[in-house]
Short mmCIF file of C-alpha atoms in Angstrom, two decimals:
data_model
loop_
_atom_site.label_atom_id
_atom_site.label_comp_id
_atom_site.label_asym_id
_atom_site.label_seq_id
_atom_site.Cartn_x
_atom_site.Cartn_y
_atom_site.Cartn_z
CA MET A 1436 -120.68 65.97 189.04
CA GLU A 1437 -122.73 63.74 186.80
CA ILE A 1438 -121.05 60.53 185.66
CA ARG A 1439 -122.16 59.52 182.21
CA PRO A 1440 -122.61 55.83 181.33
CA PHE A 1441 -120.12 53.98 179.16
CA ASN A 1442 -122.08 54.07 175.87
CA TYR A 1443 -119.47 53.86 173.11
CA PRO A 1444 -120.50 50.34 172.01
CA VAL A 1445 -124.10 51.46 171.66
CA GLN A 1446 -123.09 54.40 169.51
CA ILE A 1447 -121.02 52.10 167.31
CA LEU A 1448 -123.95 49.73 166.85
CA VAL A 1449 -126.22 52.61 165.92
CA ALA A 1450 -123.71 53.72 163.32
CA LEU A 1451 -123.55 50.22 161.91
CA ALA A 1452 -127.32 49.98 161.71
CA THR A 1453 -127.32 53.20 159.70
CA VAL A 1454 -124.62 52.15 157.23
CA LEU A 1455 -125.25 48.42 157.00
CA PRO A 1456 -128.41 48.43 154.81
CA ALA A 1457 -126.64 50.40 152.09
CA VAL A 1458 -123.57 48.16 152.25
CA LEU A 1459 -125.69 45.02 152.04
CA CYS A 1460 -127.67 46.37 149.08
CA MET A 1461 -124.43 47.10 147.23
CA GLY A 1462 -123.14 43.63 148.06
CA PHE A 1463 -126.28 41.81 146.98
CA THR A 1464 -126.47 43.83 143.76
CA SER A 1465 -122.88 42.95 142.96
CA ALA A 1466 -123.50 39.29 143.74
CA GLN A 1467 -126.58 39.18 141.54
CA GLU A 1468 -124.73 40.83 138.66
CA SER A 1469 -121.88 38.34 138.96
CA ASN A 1470 -124.36 35.47 138.78
CA GLU A 1471 -126.48 36.66 135.89
CA HIS A 1472 -125.11 33.92 133.65
CA THR A 1473 -126.41 31.26 136.05
CA GLY A 1474 -129.68 33.00 136.84
CA LYS A 1475 -129.01 32.67 140.59
CA ALA A 1476 -128.28 35.13 143.38
CA SER A 1477 -125.99 34.30 146.32
CA LEU A 1478 -124.83 35.91 149.51
CA PRO A 1479 -121.98 38.38 149.12
CA GLY A 1480 -118.56 36.97 149.89
CA PHE A 1481 -118.21 39.16 152.97
CA ILE A 1482 -121.23 37.59 154.73
CA GLU A 1483 -121.15 34.26 156.56
CA ILE A 1484 -124.07 32.58 158.32
CA GLY A 1485 -123.72 29.63 160.67
CA GLY A 1486 -125.45 27.92 163.52
CA ALA A 1487 -125.83 24.86 165.68
CA ALA A 1488 -128.53 22.82 167.40
CA ASP A 1489 -127.89 20.30 170.20
CA LEU A 1490 -130.35 17.82 171.68
CA ILE A 1491 -129.55 16.04 174.96
CA LEU A 1492 -130.97 13.00 176.73
CA SER A 1493 -129.74 12.52 180.31
CA LEU A 1494 -130.13 9.98 183.10
CA SER A 1495 -129.24 11.06 186.65
CA ARG A 1496 -128.77 8.96 189.78
CA PHE A 1497 -128.67 10.55 193.26
CA SER A 1498 -126.97 9.42 196.46
CA GLU A 1499 -130.38 8.55 197.97
CA GLY A 1500 -130.91 5.93 195.27
CA GLU A 1501 -133.42 7.96 193.28
CA SER A 1502 -133.07 8.63 189.55
CA SER A 1503 -134.55 10.88 186.89
CA THR A 1504 -134.42 11.35 183.12
CA SER A 1505 -134.72 14.49 181.04
CA ILE A 1506 -134.64 15.54 177.40
CA ALA A 1507 -134.00 19.09 176.23
CA ALA A 1508 -132.59 21.26 173.49
CA LYS A 1509 -129.17 21.93 174.98
CA GLN A 1510 -128.49 24.81 172.65
CA LEU A 1511 -129.82 26.62 169.62
CA GLU A 1512 -127.48 29.12 168.01
CA VAL A 1513 -127.48 31.31 164.91
CA GLY A 1514 -124.66 33.68 164.00
CA VAL A 1515 -123.96 36.14 161.21
CA GLY A 1516 -120.52 37.48 160.38
CA ILE A 1517 -120.09 40.49 158.09
CA GLU A 1518 -116.78 41.82 156.78
CA PRO A 1519 -117.48 44.54 154.19
CA HIS A 1520 -113.87 45.78 154.37
CA ALA A 1521 -110.52 44.26 155.36
CA TRP A 1522 -110.37 46.68 158.31
CA ILE A 1523 -113.98 46.28 159.48
CA GLY A 1524 -115.90 43.23 160.66
CA SER A 1525 -118.95 42.48 162.76
CA GLU A 1526 -120.58 39.51 164.45
CA PHE A 1527 -124.19 39.07 165.55
CA GLY A 1528 -125.49 36.02 167.36
CA TRP A 1529 -128.55 34.58 169.05
CA ILE A 1530 -127.99 31.79 171.55
CA ARG A 1531 -130.61 29.83 173.47
CA GLU A 1532 -129.00 27.52 176.02
CA HIS A 1533 -130.44 25.01 178.46
CA GLU A 1534 -128.49 25.11 181.69
CA GLU A 1535 -128.65 21.94 183.73
CA GLY A 1536 -129.46 22.17 187.43
CA HIS A 1537 -127.08 20.82 190.08
CA GLY A 1538 -128.03 17.94 192.32
CA GLU A 1539 -131.76 17.30 192.16
CA GLU A 1540 -132.52 20.54 190.31
CA GLU A 1541 -132.87 18.54 187.13
CA ASP A 1542 -135.33 20.83 185.42
CA GLY A 1543 -132.60 23.42 184.91
CA ARG A 1544 -133.55 26.59 183.04
CA ASN A 1545 -133.30 28.22 179.66
CA LEU A 1546 -131.02 31.19 179.09
CA GLY A 1547 -131.17 33.57 176.14
CA PHE A 1548 -128.31 35.67 174.80
CA ILE A 1549 -128.10 38.17 172.00
CA THR A 1550 -124.62 39.36 171.12
CA GLY A 1551 -123.45 41.90 168.60
CA SER A 1552 -120.04 43.45 168.11
CA ILE A 1553 -117.99 45.42 165.62
CA VAL A 1554 -114.23 45.09 165.32
CA VAL A 1555 -111.96 47.59 163.58
CA GLY A 1556 -108.27 47.03 162.88
CA PRO A 1557 -105.63 46.22 160.26
CA PRO A 1558 -105.78 42.79 158.57
CA ASP A 1559 -102.44 41.75 160.06
CA GLY A 1560 -104.00 41.84 163.54
CA ARG A 1561 -101.44 44.13 165.17
CA TRP A 1562 -104.22 45.89 167.04
CA TRP A 1563 -108.03 45.88 167.13
CA LEU A 1564 -110.85 47.84 168.66
CA LYS A 1565 -113.99 45.84 169.39
CA GLY A 1566 -117.25 47.19 170.80
CA GLY A 1567 -120.77 45.94 171.39
CA VAL A 1568 -122.61 43.43 173.55
CA GLN A 1569 -120.14 40.57 173.89
CA PHE A 1570 -118.73 37.91 176.20
CA LEU A 1571 -115.68 39.21 178.02
CA PRO A 1572 -112.42 37.32 178.46
CA PHE A 1573 -112.23 36.58 182.17
CA THR A 1574 -112.86 32.87 181.66
CA LEU A 1575 -110.88 31.27 178.82
CA PHE A 1576 -113.15 28.28 178.21
CA GLU A 1577 -115.29 28.17 175.09
CA THR A 1578 -118.52 26.29 175.65
CA ALA A 1579 -121.14 25.50 173.09
CA GLY A 1580 -119.94 28.01 170.58
CA PHE A 1581 -119.40 30.99 172.90
CA GLN A 1582 -116.49 32.92 171.40
CA ALA A 1583 -115.59 34.66 174.62
CA VAL A 1584 -112.00 35.50 173.82
CA GLN A 1585 -111.52 34.99 170.11
CA ASP A 1586 -109.62 38.28 169.85
CA ALA A 1587 -107.64 38.16 173.09
CA GLY A 1588 -105.02 36.12 174.81
CA ILE A 1589 -104.68 32.43 173.97
CA GLY A 1590 -108.33 31.47 174.05
CA PRO A 1591 -110.66 30.00 173.63
CA LEU A 1592 -109.92 26.75 175.42
CA GLU A 1593 -112.30 24.16 174.04
CA THR A 1594 -114.01 21.94 176.58
CA GLY A 1595 -114.65 18.36 175.59
CA GLY A 1596 -117.68 18.03 177.84
CA VAL A 1597 -121.37 18.60 177.36
CA VAL A 1598 -121.63 20.31 180.75
CA ASP A 1599 -120.10 23.76 181.19
CA PRO A 1600 -116.82 23.81 183.18
CA LEU A 1601 -117.28 25.12 186.71
CA SER A 1602 -114.90 27.97 185.92
CA TYR A 1603 -117.21 29.01 183.07
CA GLU A 1604 -120.35 28.82 185.23
CA ILE A 1605 -118.83 31.33 187.62
CA GLY A 1606 -116.54 33.36 185.35
CA SER A 1607 -118.73 34.19 182.35
CA ILE A 1608 -119.87 37.76 181.76
CA SER A 1609 -121.68 39.34 178.82
CA GLU A 1610 -122.02 43.14 178.80
CA LYS A 1611 -121.93 46.25 176.68
CA SER A 1612 -118.21 46.80 176.36
CA LEU A 1613 -115.35 48.32 174.43
CA MET A 1614 -112.09 46.37 174.04
CA LEU A 1615 -108.67 47.47 172.77
CA GLY A 1616 -106.25 44.68 171.86
CA VAL A 1617 -102.69 44.45 170.60
CA SER A 1618 -100.53 41.65 169.22
CA ILE A 1619 -96.72 41.70 169.38
CA GLY A 1620 -95.05 38.57 168.09
CA GLU A 1621 -96.25 35.64 170.20
CA PHE A 1622 -97.79 37.90 172.86
CA ARG A 1623 -101.38 39.16 172.84
CA GLY A 1624 -103.32 41.26 175.25
CA ASN A 1625 -106.19 43.64 175.70
CA VAL A 1626 -107.88 46.01 178.08
CA TYR A 1627 -111.64 46.54 178.17
CA GLY A 1628 -114.31 48.56 179.85
CA TYR A 1629 -117.87 47.34 180.44
CA HIS A 1630 -121.19 48.80 181.53
CA GLY A 1631 -124.30 46.90 182.62
CA ASP A 1632 -126.96 46.07 185.19
CA ASP A 1633 -125.98 45.22 188.75
CA ALA A 1634 -128.12 43.33 191.27
CA ARG A 1635 -126.54 45.32 194.12
CA SER A 1636 -127.83 48.68 192.94
CA ASP A 1637 -130.66 50.33 191.05
CA GLU A 1638 -127.99 52.00 188.93
CA PRO A 1639 -125.83 50.34 186.24
CA ARG A 1640 -122.21 49.72 187.06
CA SER A 1641 -119.10 50.24 184.95
CA GLY A 1642 -115.82 48.40 185.32
CA PHE A 1643 -112.72 47.20 183.54
CA GLY A 1644 -110.50 44.19 182.97
CA ALA A 1645 -107.34 43.09 181.19
CA VAL A 1646 -105.85 40.00 179.57
CA LEU A 1647 -102.25 39.08 178.73
CA GLY A 1648 -101.40 35.91 176.82
CA TYR A 1649 -98.55 34.05 175.12
CA ARG A 1650 -99.01 31.47 172.37
CA LYS A 1651 -96.29 29.55 170.50
CA HIS A 1652 -96.81 27.03 167.71
CA VAL A 1653 -94.12 24.35 168.04
CA ASP A 1654 -95.14 22.95 164.65
CA GLU A 1655 -98.27 22.73 162.53
CA GLU A 1656 -100.19 20.65 165.09
CA ASP A 1657 -98.47 21.23 168.45
CA GLU A 1658 -98.54 24.40 170.53
CA ILE A 1659 -98.19 25.77 174.03
CA ALA A 1660 -100.00 28.76 175.51
CA PHE A 1661 -100.41 30.67 178.77
CA ASN A 1662 -102.83 33.36 179.82
CA LEU A 1663 -103.47 35.73 182.74
CA SER A 1664 -106.77 37.60 183.22
CA PHE A 1665 -107.95 40.28 185.63
CA ILE A 1666 -111.34 41.82 186.34
CA ASP A 1667 -111.98 44.66 188.77
CA ASP A 1668 -115.10 43.16 190.38
CA LEU A 1669 -116.03 39.47 190.61
CA GLY A 1670 -119.49 40.58 191.70
CA THR A 1671 -120.36 41.48 188.11
CA LEU A 1672 -119.84 37.88 186.90
CA ALA A 1673 -122.93 35.81 186.16
CA GLY A 1674 -122.37 33.29 188.95
CA PHE A 1675 -121.98 35.95 191.64
CA GLN A 1676 -124.88 38.07 190.38
CA GLU A 1677 -127.25 35.11 190.57
CA GLU A 1678 -126.10 33.09 193.56
CA VAL A 1679 -124.71 35.76 195.90
CA PHE A 1680 -126.79 38.82 195.07
CA GLY A 1681 -130.01 37.20 193.88
CA HIS A 1682 -129.97 38.54 190.30
CA ASP A 1683 -131.88 36.51 187.70
CA GLU A 1684 -129.46 35.79 184.86
CA GLU A 1685 -132.28 35.15 182.39
CA ALA A 1686 -133.69 38.58 183.06
CA HIS A 1687 -130.20 40.05 182.86
CA SER A 1688 -129.78 38.53 179.40
CA ALA A 1689 -133.19 39.85 178.42
CA HIS A 1690 -131.95 43.36 179.15
CA HIS A 1691 -129.85 42.89 176.03
CA GLY A 1692 -132.85 41.77 173.98
CA ALA A 1693 -133.13 38.05 174.72
CA ASP A 1694 -136.50 36.32 174.95
CA HIS A 1695 -137.53 35.74 178.58
CA ASP A 1696 -140.38 35.15 180.96
CA ALA A 1697 -138.57 35.92 184.20
CA HIS A 1698 -139.04 38.98 186.35
CA HIS A 1699 -136.06 41.32 186.57
CA GLY A 1700 -135.11 42.67 189.91
CA ALA A 1701 -133.57 42.05 193.26
CA ASP A 1702 -134.36 43.24 196.74
CA HIS A 1703 -131.49 45.68 197.03
CA GLY A 1704 -132.60 46.65 200.51
CA GLY A 1705 -132.02 43.09 201.73
CA LEU A 1706 -128.38 42.93 200.67
CA PRO A 1707 -125.84 42.63 203.51
CA THR A 1708 -123.38 45.38 204.36
CA GLY A 1709 -120.34 45.27 202.12
CA SER A 1710 -122.12 43.85 199.07
CA ASP A 1711 -121.39 46.97 197.06
CA GLU A 1712 -117.62 46.76 197.57
CA ARG A 1713 -115.61 45.68 194.55
CA MET A 1714 -113.68 42.44 194.85
CA PRO A 1715 -111.02 42.00 192.13
CA GLY A 1716 -110.48 38.57 190.63
CA TRP A 1717 -107.65 36.78 188.83
CA ALA A 1718 -107.61 33.86 186.41
CA ALA A 1719 -104.72 31.89 184.92
CA ALA A 1720 -105.00 29.37 182.10
CA THR A 1721 -102.77 27.17 180.00
CA ALA A 1722 -103.18 24.89 177.00
CA ILE A 1723 -100.69 22.32 175.71
CA ARG A 1724 -101.20 20.30 172.54
CA TYR A 1725 -98.70 17.56 171.66
CA ASN A 1726 -99.03 14.42 169.51
CA GLY A 1727 -102.81 14.54 169.51
CA VAL A 1728 -103.08 15.07 173.28
CA THR A 1729 -104.52 18.34 174.60
CA ILE A 1730 -104.24 19.48 178.22
CA THR A 1731 -106.18 22.56 179.33
CA VAL A 1732 -106.15 24.06 182.81
CA GLU A 1733 -107.87 27.13 184.23
CA TYR A 1734 -107.75 28.53 187.77
CA MET A 1735 -109.71 31.47 189.22
CA ILE A 1736 -109.51 33.10 192.64
CA SER A 1737 -110.68 36.26 194.36
CA GLN A 1738 -107.99 38.74 195.35
CA ASP A 1739 -109.06 38.79 198.99
CA ARG A 1740 -111.71 37.45 201.33
CA TYR A 1741 -115.29 38.63 201.20
CA ALA A 1742 -117.00 40.09 204.23
CA PRO A 1743 -118.62 37.20 206.17
CA GLY A 1744 -122.05 38.73 205.68
CA VAL A 1745 -121.64 38.70 201.89
CA LEU A 1746 -120.04 35.31 201.23
CA ALA A 1747 -119.02 33.07 204.12
CA PHE A 1748 -117.30 29.72 204.51
CA ASP A 1749 -116.54 27.85 207.74
CA GLY A 1750 -117.57 30.80 209.87
CA ARG A 1751 -115.43 33.44 208.16
CA GLY A 1752 -115.36 35.41 204.96
CA ALA A 1753 -114.84 33.18 201.92
CA ARG A 1754 -112.07 33.49 199.36
CA PRO A 1755 -113.60 31.38 196.56
CA ALA A 1756 -111.46 29.59 193.99
CA VAL A 1757 -112.51 27.50 190.98
CA TRP A 1758 -110.44 25.31 188.68
CA SER A 1759 -110.94 23.11 185.63
CA LEU A 1760 -108.55 20.47 184.28
CA GLU A 1761 -109.25 18.50 181.09
CA VAL A 1762 -107.16 16.06 179.07
CA GLY A 1763 -108.30 15.19 175.56
CA TYR A 1764 -107.13 12.91 172.77
CA GLY A 1765 -108.23 13.03 169.15
CA PHE A 1766 -108.48 9.84 167.08
CA GLU A 1767 -109.79 8.45 163.81
CA LEU A 1768 -111.67 5.16 163.60
CA ALA A 1769 -113.21 3.63 160.48
CA GLY A 1770 -112.74 6.90 158.64
CA ARG A 1771 -114.54 8.94 161.28
CA GLY A 1772 -112.96 11.47 163.60
CA GLY A 1773 -113.51 11.36 167.33
CA ALA A 1774 -112.18 12.50 170.68
CA LEU A 1775 -111.83 11.24 174.23
CA ALA A 1776 -111.70 13.58 177.22
CA LEU A 1777 -111.24 13.23 180.97
CA GLY A 1778 -111.94 16.11 183.33
CA TYR A 1779 -111.46 17.10 186.95
CA HIS A 1780 -113.15 20.30 188.11
CA GLY A 1781 -113.12 21.62 191.64
CA THR A 1782 -113.78 24.54 193.93
CA SER A 1783 -112.58 25.91 197.25
CA GLU A 1784 -114.65 27.94 199.73
CA ALA A 1785 -117.37 28.26 197.08
CA ALA A 1786 -120.41 26.62 198.70
CA GLY A 1787 -122.25 29.95 198.57
CA LEU A 1788 -121.90 30.03 194.78
CA GLY A 1789 -124.20 27.04 194.31
CA ILE A 1790 -121.67 24.80 192.55
CA PRO A 1791 -120.26 21.37 193.49
CA SER A 1792 -117.11 20.88 195.50
CA VAL A 1793 -115.71 18.31 193.05
CA ARG A 1794 -116.67 17.13 189.58
CA TYR A 1795 -115.28 14.21 187.57
CA LEU A 1796 -116.21 13.61 183.94
CA SER A 1797 -115.37 11.41 180.98
CA VAL A 1798 -116.48 12.07 177.42
CA VAL A 1799 -116.35 10.38 174.04
CA SER A 1800 -117.36 12.23 170.86
CA VAL A 1801 -117.71 10.91 167.31
CA ASP A 1802 -118.22 12.73 164.02
CA LEU A 1803 -121.18 10.99 162.38
CA TRP A 1804 -121.25 12.90 159.11
CA LYS A 1805 -118.79 15.40 157.61
CA GLU A 1806 -118.35 17.44 160.83
CA THR A 1807 -122.00 18.45 160.51
CA LEU A 1808 -123.69 15.73 162.57
CA SER A 1809 -121.97 14.57 165.75
CA SER A 1810 -122.70 12.56 168.88
CA THR A 1811 -121.26 12.86 172.40
CA LEU A 1812 -121.63 10.56 175.40
CA GLU A 1813 -120.70 12.03 178.79
CA TRP A 1814 -120.52 10.66 182.32
CA LEU A 1815 -120.05 13.02 185.23
CA HIS A 1816 -120.05 12.73 189.00
CA ASP A 1817 -120.69 15.75 191.24
CA ARG A 1818 -119.93 15.92 194.95
CA GLU A 1819 -121.63 18.75 196.79
CA TYR A 1820 -120.21 20.54 199.83
CA GLY A 1821 -121.09 18.96 203.17
CA ILE A 1822 -124.03 20.26 205.19
CA ALA A 1823 -121.69 21.75 207.81
CA ARG A 1824 -120.08 23.83 205.05
CA GLY A 1825 -123.23 25.15 203.48
CA GLY A 1826 -123.91 22.41 200.92
CA SER A 1827 -126.34 19.52 200.62
CA GLY A 1828 -123.77 16.77 201.12
CA LYS A 1829 -125.26 14.84 198.21
CA ASN A 1830 -123.64 13.14 195.24
CA THR A 1831 -124.98 12.91 191.70
CA SER A 1832 -123.96 10.74 188.75
CA LYS A 1833 -125.25 11.60 185.30
CA PHE A 1834 -125.09 10.04 181.86
CA THR A 1835 -125.80 12.37 178.95
CA LEU A 1836 -126.15 11.68 175.23
CA LEU A 1837 -125.92 14.67 172.92
CA LEU A 1838 -126.73 14.82 169.21
CA GLY A 1839 -125.51 17.98 167.51
CA VAL A 1840 -125.97 19.57 164.12
CA ALA A 1841 -123.73 22.41 162.92
CA PHE A 1842 -123.92 24.45 159.74
#
């Protein structure tokens, strides 16, 4: 029996591409007519365009006494939101992100993402159906504008740091997908199916996940929230595809239309026995905001141990876990808004995933001009796994200055 790929999001996008030009023409015509008295034309009210650009300057010091400096465009992002009807909306985005290397891999690399999704549902948000190429809600952290879970659970949890949380580095996934969500009182949840490339096979792989969340506003400023996420196969996440199965994430993103120079492919024949087995994963998150203080926590773990030949730790199959804890405080000084944040990120049995064992960070951010121009200074300290446990045993301290523009 032939199994057909999960292509509903693609069909939806094709339908949008067919209808959208006519809708836009009607909107622009209406806008021009409404502005005849001024002699100017403007975007229709149902279209929003935004973006961001971040520039970073970093200084790193290694445990051997060496140091290095780097300057890069941390992120370039452009997004378009279209809502031609109260029941229909769409989002399209292009994101170019510079991912820092760990340890002495200071050159890092550039990742490209193109996302596009359509959401259908009543204005009151009781339910929604969202399809397209989108970030899926296994990790709850929002980094650098990624709206991974804007329609599900409690997310996104906003990180105060310049660097991506370790839970995001491992738990992010962007695929063709279809998501059904519901909202009942203070509870939200969704189920989704996805379909995309897999480094473990020459054939695409389909899978599913689910999210259940609770969010309660204590008053206008304070709130408390909890979230539980599930995915059927951790191996489809970006961190596992790259580090465990040798899949190039930049090429994977290019499969969805991103600009790239990397070669796509993995030596499937060289994969160890058991690589193709699905390993479910769980993630729990919470966010508490009270009197200007925000505490966010996220914890991820595999449901069971991997086969030793696939992912090992201390001579046996690993059961990797990743967590992120951040405490932030917002303030106003001399008429300018700002924020302080302290973070503790860590991992367990995750040396094979290419991430540090422990990370400490402190961050201060200041709004320089009308929430359009901002600056962020970050200090972080990474401790790698010891050599006996599959790591380098090295430590790295890094100072990073970021200047960001948002529109």
